[in-house]
CSV table of C-alpha atoms and ligand atoms in Angstrom, one decimal:
chain,number,residue,atom,x,y,z
A,22,UNK,CA,15.7,-7.8,-18.7
A,23,UNK,CA,15.7,-4.1,-19.6
A,24,UNK,CA,19.1,-2.4,-19.7
A,25,UNK,CA,19.7,0.2,-17.0
A,26,UNK,CA,23.5,0.6,-17.6
A,27,UNK,CA,24.8,4.1,-17.2
A,28,UNK,CA,21.7,5.0,-15.1
A,29,UNK,CA,21.7,6.3,-11.6
A,30,UNK,CA,18.9,5.4,-9.1
A,31,UNK,CA,17.8,6.2,-5.6
A,32,UNK,CA,16.2,3.4,-3.5
A,33,UNK,CA,14.4,4.4,-0.3
A,34,UNK,CA,13.0,1.7,1.9
A,35,UNK,CA,15.6,-1.0,2.3
A,36,UNK,CA,15.5,-2.4,5.9
A,37,UNK,CA,16.7,-6.0,5.4
A,38,UNK,CA,17.1,-8.7,2.9
A,39,UNK,CA,13.4,-9.3,2.8
A,40,UNK,CA,12.5,-5.7,1.9
A,41,UNK,CA,10.8,-5.4,-1.5
A,42,UNK,CA,13.0,-2.4,-2.1
A,43,UNK,CA,16.1,-4.6,-1.7
A,44,UNK,CA,14.8,-7.0,-4.4
A,45,UNK,CA,14.3,-4.0,-6.6
A,46,UNK,CA,17.8,-2.7,-5.8
A,47,UNK,CA,19.4,-6.0,-6.7
A,48,UNK,CA,17.5,-6.3,-9.9
A,49,UNK,CA,18.3,-2.7,-10.9
A,50,UNK,CA,22.0,-3.3,-10.1
A,51,UNK,CA,21.9,-6.5,-12.2
A,52,UNK,CA,20.5,-4.4,-15.0
A,53,UNK,CA,23.5,-2.1,-14.8
A,54,UNK,CA,22.4,0.8,-12.7
A,55,UNK,CA,24.5,2.6,-10.0
A,56,UNK,CA,22.5,3.1,-6.8
A,57,UNK,CA,22.1,5.2,-3.7
A,58,UNK,CA,20.4,3.5,-0.8
A,59,UNK,CA,19.1,5.3,2.3
A,60,UNK,CA,18.6,4.3,6.0
A,61,UNK,CA,16.2,6.1,8.2
A,62,UNK,CA,18.0,5.8,11.5
A,63,UNK,CA,21.3,4.6,13.1
A,64,UNK,CA,19.5,1.4,14.2
A,65,UNK,CA,19.1,0.3,10.5
A,66,UNK,CA,22.3,1.9,9.2
A,67,UNK,CA,24.4,-1.3,9.6
A,68,UNK,CA,21.8,-3.5,7.9
A,69,UNK,CA,21.7,-1.2,4.9
A,70,UNK,CA,25.5,-0.9,4.7
A,71,UNK,CA,25.9,-4.7,4.8
A,72,UNK,CA,23.5,-5.2,2.0
A,73,UNK,CA,24.8,-2.3,0.0
A,74,UNK,CA,28.4,-3.7,0.3
A,75,UNK,CA,27.2,-6.5,-2.1
A,76,UNK,CA,26.5,-3.9,-4.9
A,77,UNK,CA,29.0,-2.2,-7.2
A,78,UNK,CA,30.1,1.3,-5.9
A,79,UNK,CA,26.9,2.2,-4.0
A,80,UNK,CA,26.2,5.4,-2.1
A,81,UNK,CA,24.7,4.9,1.4
A,82,UNK,CA,23.0,8.0,2.8
A,83,UNK,CA,20.8,8.9,5.8
A,84,UNK,CA,17.2,9.9,5.1
A,85,UNK,CA,14.4,9.9,7.6
A,86,UNK,CA,11.5,10.7,5.2
A,87,UNK,CA,9.7,12.6,8.0
A,88,UNK,CA,12.5,15.2,7.9
A,89,UNK,CA,12.4,18.0,5.3
A,90,UNK,CA,16.0,18.8,6.1
A,91,UNK,CA,17.2,15.2,5.5
A,92,UNK,CA,15.3,15.1,2.2
A,93,UNK,CA,16.9,18.4,1.1
A,94,UNK,CA,20.4,17.1,2.2
A,95,UNK,CA,19.8,13.9,0.2
A,96,UNK,CA,19.0,15.9,-2.9
A,97,UNK,CA,22.2,17.9,-2.6
A,98,UNK,CA,24.4,14.9,-2.0
A,99,UNK,CA,22.9,13.0,-5.0
A,100,UNK,CA,23.4,16.0,-7.2
A,101,UNK,CA,27.0,16.3,-6.2
A,102,UNK,CA,27.8,12.5,-6.4
A,103,UNK,CA,25.7,11.5,-9.4
A,104,UNK,CA,25.2,14.8,-11.2
A,105,UNK,CA,21.6,13.9,-11.9
A,106,UNK,CA,19.2,11.0,-11.4
A,107,UNK,CA,17.3,8.6,-13.7
A,108,UNK,CA,15.0,6.8,-11.3
A,109,UNK,CA,13.7,6.8,-7.7
A,110,UNK,CA,12.1,3.9,-5.9
A,111,UNK,CA,9.9,4.9,-2.9
A,112,UNK,CA,9.4,1.9,-0.5
A,113,UNK,CA,8.9,3.7,2.8
A,114,UNK,CA,5.9,3.1,5.0
A,115,UNK,CA,5.0,3.3,8.6
A,116,UNK,CA,2.0,3.3,11.0
A,117,UNK,CA,2.2,3.1,14.8
A,118,UNK,CA,1.5,-0.4,16.0
A,119,UNK,CA,-1.5,0.6,18.1
A,120,UNK,CA,-3.2,1.8,14.9
A,121,UNK,CA,-2.8,-1.7,13.3
A,122,UNK,CA,-4.1,-3.5,16.4
A,123,UNK,CA,-7.3,-1.7,17.3
A,124,UNK,CA,-10.5,-1.0,15.4
A,125,UNK,CA,-10.0,1.7,12.7
A,126,UNK,CA,-12.5,3.9,14.4
A,127,UNK,CA,-10.1,4.2,17.3
A,128,UNK,CA,-7.3,5.7,15.2
A,129,UNK,CA,-5.7,8.7,17.0
A,130,UNK,CA,-5.0,12.0,15.3
A,131,UNK,CA,-1.3,11.4,15.9
A,132,UNK,CA,-1.3,7.9,14.4
A,133,UNK,CA,-3.2,9.2,11.4
A,134,UNK,CA,-0.8,12.1,10.9
A,135,UNK,CA,2.3,9.9,11.2
A,136,UNK,CA,1.0,7.2,8.8
A,137,UNK,CA,0.1,9.7,6.2
A,138,UNK,CA,3.3,11.7,6.6
A,139,UNK,CA,5.7,8.8,6.4
A,140,UNK,CA,3.8,6.6,3.9
A,141,UNK,CA,2.2,9.2,1.5
A,142,UNK,CA,3.6,12.7,1.9
A,143,UNK,CA,7.1,11.4,1.7
A,144,UNK,CA,6.6,10.5,-1.9
A,145,UNK,CA,5.7,14.1,-2.7
A,146,UNK,CA,8.6,15.6,-0.7
A,147,UNK,CA,11.2,13.2,-2.1
A,148,UNK,CA,9.9,13.5,-5.7
A,149,UNK,CA,10.1,17.3,-5.4
A,150,UNK,CA,13.7,17.0,-4.2
A,151,UNK,CA,14.8,14.7,-7.0
A,152,UNK,CA,12.8,16.2,-9.9
A,153,UNK,CA,15.5,18.8,-10.8
A,154,UNK,CA,18.1,16.0,-10.9
A,155,UNK,CA,15.9,14.0,-13.3
A,156,UNK,CA,15.3,17.1,-15.4
A,157,UNK,CA,19.1,17.2,-15.9
A,158,UNK,CA,18.8,13.8,-17.5
A,159,UNK,CA,15.9,14.8,-19.8
A,160,UNK,CA,13.4,12.9,-17.6
A,161,UNK,CA,13.1,10.1,-15.1
A,162,UNK,CA,11.0,7.4,-13.5
A,163,UNK,CA,9.5,7.5,-10.0
A,164,UNK,CA,8.0,4.3,-8.5
A,165,UNK,CA,6.2,3.7,-5.3
A,166,UNK,CA,4.8,0.6,-3.6
A,167,UNK,CA,1.2,0.3,-2.6
A,168,UNK,CA,-1.4,-2.3,-1.5
A,169,UNK,CA,-5.0,-3.1,-2.4
A,170,UNK,CA,-6.0,-2.1,1.2
A,171,UNK,CA,-6.2,1.4,-0.4
A,172,UNK,CA,-9.5,0.4,-2.0
A,173,UNK,CA,-10.9,-2.5,0.1
A,174,UNK,CA,-11.0,-3.3,3.8
A,175,UNK,CA,-8.4,-5.8,5.0
A,176,UNK,CA,-8.6,-6.6,8.7
A,177,UNK,CA,-6.1,-4.6,10.7
A,178,UNK,CA,-4.7,-2.8,7.7
A,179,UNK,CA,-6.6,0.2,9.0
A,180,UNK,CA,-4.9,3.6,8.7
A,181,UNK,CA,-2.3,2.1,6.3
A,182,UNK,CA,-5.2,1.6,3.8
A,183,UNK,CA,-6.0,5.3,4.1
A,184,UNK,CA,-2.4,6.2,3.6
A,185,UNK,CA,-2.2,4.0,0.5
A,186,UNK,CA,-5.3,5.7,-0.9
A,187,UNK,CA,-3.5,9.1,-0.5
A,188,UNK,CA,-0.3,7.6,-1.9
A,189,UNK,CA,-2.1,6.4,-5.1
A,190,UNK,CA,-3.8,9.7,-5.5
A,191,UNK,CA,-0.5,11.5,-5.1
A,192,UNK,CA,0.9,9.3,-7.9
A,193,UNK,CA,-1.7,10.6,-10.3
A,194,UNK,CA,-1.2,14.3,-9.3
A,195,UNK,CA,2.6,14.0,-9.4
A,196,UNK,CA,2.3,12.3,-12.8
A,197,UNK,CA,0.2,15.2,-14.1
A,198,UNK,CA,2.6,17.9,-12.7
A,199,UNK,CA,5.8,16.2,-13.9
A,200,UNK,CA,4.8,14.6,-17.2
A,201,UNK,CA,5.7,17.8,-19.2
A,202,UNK,CA,9.3,17.3,-17.8
A,203,UNK,CA,9.2,13.7,-19.0
A,204,UNK,CA,9.2,12.5,-15.4
A,205,UNK,CA,6.9,9.5,-15.0
A,206,UNK,CA,5.3,8.5,-11.7
A,207,UNK,CA,3.8,5.1,-11.2
A,208,UNK,CA,3.0,2.6,-8.4
A,209,UNK,CA,3.1,-1.2,-8.1
A,210,UNK,CA,0.3,-2.7,-6.0
A,211,UNK,CA,2.0,-5.8,-4.7
A,212,UNK,CA,0.3,-8.9,-3.3
A,213,UNK,CA,1.0,-9.7,0.3
A,214,UNK,CA,4.6,-10.6,1.0
A,215,UNK,CA,6.2,-11.6,4.4
A,216,UNK,CA,8.4,-8.6,5.2
A,217,UNK,CA,9.2,-6.5,8.3
A,218,UNK,CA,6.4,-4.0,7.5
A,219,UNK,CA,4.0,-6.9,6.9
A,220,UNK,CA,4.9,-8.4,10.3
A,221,UNK,CA,3.4,-5.3,11.9
A,222,UNK,CA,-0.1,-6.2,10.6
A,223,UNK,CA,-1.8,-8.6,13.1
A,224,UNK,CA,-3.1,-11.8,11.4
A,225,UNK,CA,-1.0,-11.2,8.3
A,226,UNK,CA,-0.1,-14.9,7.7
A,227,UNK,CA,-3.8,-15.7,7.2
A,228,UNK,CA,-3.8,-13.1,4.3
A,229,UNK,CA,-1.1,-15.1,2.6
A,230,UNK,CA,-3.2,-18.3,2.6
A,231,UNK,CA,-6.2,-16.4,1.1
A,232,UNK,CA,-4.0,-15.5,-1.9
A,233,UNK,CA,-3.1,-19.2,-2.3
A,234,UNK,CA,-6.8,-20.2,-2.1
A,235,UNK,CA,-8.4,-17.4,-4.1
A,236,UNK,CA,-6.0,-15.6,-6.5
A,237,UNK,CA,-6.4,-16.6,-10.2
A,238,UNK,CA,-2.8,-17.9,-10.2
A,239,UNK,CA,-3.6,-19.8,-6.9
A,240,UNK,CA,-0.4,-18.5,-5.2
A,241,UNK,CA,1.1,-15.4,-3.6
A,242,UNK,CA,3.9,-13.3,-5.1
A,243,UNK,CA,7.5,-12.9,-4.1
A,244,UNK,CA,9.9,-9.9,-3.9
A,245,UNK,CA,11.7,-11.0,-7.1
A,246,UNK,CA,8.4,-10.9,-9.1
A,247,UNK,CA,7.7,-7.4,-7.9
A,248,UNK,CA,11.2,-6.4,-8.7
A,249,UNK,CA,10.9,-7.7,-12.3
A,250,UNK,CA,7.8,-5.5,-12.8
A,251,UNK,CA,9.6,-2.6,-11.1
A,252,UNK,CA,12.5,-2.8,-13.6
A,253,UNK,CA,10.1,-2.5,-16.5
A,254,UNK,CA,8.5,0.7,-14.9
A,255,UNK,CA,12.0,2.2,-14.2
A,256,UNK,CA,13.3,1.5,-17.7
A,257,UNK,CA,12.6,3.3,-21.0
A,258,UNK,CA,10.5,0.2,-22.0
A,259,UNK,CA,7.6,1.8,-20.1
A,260,UNK,CA,8.2,5.3,-21.5
A,261,UNK,CA,4.5,5.9,-22.4
A,262,UNK,CA,3.2,4.8,-18.9
A,263,UNK,CA,2.6,7.3,-16.1
A,264,UNK,CA,0.0,7.8,-13.4
A,265,UNK,CA,-0.5,4.1,-13.3
A,266,UNK,CA,-1.0,1.6,-10.5
A,267,UNK,CA,0.2,-1.8,-11.8
A,268,UNK,CA,-1.2,-4.8,-9.9
A,269,UNK,CA,1.4,-7.5,-9.3
A,270,UNK,CA,-0.7,-9.8,-7.1
A,271,UNK,CA,-1.2,-13.1,-9.0
A,272,UNK,CA,-4.6,-11.5,-10.1
A,273,UNK,CA,-6.1,-11.4,-6.6
A,274,UNK,CA,-7.7,-8.0,-7.2
A,275,UNK,CA,-10.1,-9.3,-9.9
A,276,UNK,CA,-11.7,-11.8,-7.6
A,277,UNK,CA,-15.2,-11.1,-6.1
A,278,UNK,CA,-16.9,-13.3,-3.5
B,536,NAD,N1,4.9,-6.7,2.3
B,536,NAD,C1,3.7,-6.6,1.7
B,536,NAD,O1,2.9,-7.4,1.7
B,536,NAD,C2,3.4,-5.3,0.8
B,536,NAD,C3,2.4,-5.4,-0.1
B,536,NAD,C4,2.1,-4.2,-0.9
B,536,NAD,C5,2.9,-3.1,-0.6
B,536,NAD,N2,3.9,-3.1,0.3
B,536,NAD,C6,4.6,-1.8,0.5
B,536,NAD,O2,5.9,-2.0,0.1
B,536,NAD,C7,6.8,-1.0,0.7
B,536,NAD,C8,8.0,-1.7,1.3
B,536,NAD,O3,7.6,-2.5,2.4
B,536,NAD,P1,8.2,-4.0,2.7
B,536,NAD,O4,7.0,-4.9,2.7
B,536,NAD,O5,9.3,-4.3,1.8
B,536,NAD,O6,8.7,-3.8,4.2
B,536,NAD,P2,10.0,-3.2,4.8
B,536,NAD,O7,9.7,-3.1,6.3
B,536,NAD,O8,11.2,-4.0,4.4
B,536,NAD,O9,10.1,-1.8,4.2
B,536,NAD,C9,9.5,-0.6,4.8
B,536,NAD,C10,10.5,0.4,4.8
B,536,NAD,O10,10.0,1.7,5.3
B,536,NAD,C11,11.1,2.3,5.9
B,536,NAD,N3,10.7,3.4,6.7
B,536,NAD,C12,9.8,3.5,7.8
B,536,NAD,N4,9.7,4.7,8.3
B,536,NAD,C13,10.7,5.5,7.7
B,536,NAD,C14,11.1,6.8,7.8
B,536,NAD,N5,10.6,7.6,8.7
B,536,NAD,N6,12.1,7.2,6.9
B,536,NAD,C15,12.6,6.4,6.0
B,536,NAD,N7,12.2,5.1,5.8
B,536,NAD,C16,11.2,4.7,6.6
B,536,NAD,C17,11.7,1.2,6.8
B,536,NAD,O11,13.0,1.5,7.2
B,536,NAD,C18,11.7,0.1,5.7
B,536,NAD,O12,12.9,0.1,5.0
B,536,NAD,C19,5.9,-0.3,1.7
B,536,NAD,O13,5.3,0.8,1.2
B,536,NAD,C20,4.7,-1.3,1.9
B,536,NAD,O14,3.5,-0.7,2.3
B,536,NAD,C21,4.2,-4.2,1.0
């Protein structure tokens, strides 16, 4: 396991104990990092505080990623409390339920806007806010979470697939902008995992069986396996890797018909 002791990290996207971001938070803490976790609304604050209480000396801060003001406030607080930042994990995604239930062609302008704003633009806004803190540390690592639905059609994934395509493209443009500051930007494309976000996709459980039947490793993946890959991308072990989308999906993406 890479060593993250003495490092400070921001984790956005913990909703409950099944969240992929929570598995990454636990692995980063086990590797020695001190963390800030965020919650998007009062409804989720208690969940996040309860989980954070199991970590060593965490910060728990509000951040609705659809709010420029809350993103700016988060940057100021992190700077004051941590004096810089070494890594940032972006695990926020949202699309209105109706956009995941109806045919893609029915996607409304507002659903499209909201999905792209929360699930893709937020990486740009948050990375801009934390980049100066990473510069103070001589560089940093930004990591987001994506899905193969960015490139292929998965029933009901719909506008979230479009948002993931924008997210992955944003990873490449951010990597090009921030590379000269030694800030790396990567994504993990995870296999399907049963989480709160996944529960919003109708027919999701049938996708899980497809992984067991078709993936080269004949199984799905779990949060801990994504977290292990994440720690590699957050640590100096991956110091020459940026602009990359790493597939952590039991090999499912290589399979054709
Ligand atoms: N579960 C899967 O099968 C799977 C596969 C590949 C990628 N992903 C991606 O992993 C990431 C994490 O999802 P998850 O599966 O762990 O589910 P999750 O529901 O635990 O996490 C999604 C998070 O997004 C947050 N969020 C939504 N709107 C927000 C807002 N306005 N401001 C701040 N946060 C907001 C939620 O609070 C939640 O913490 C997402 O980007 C998801 O698309 C998931």
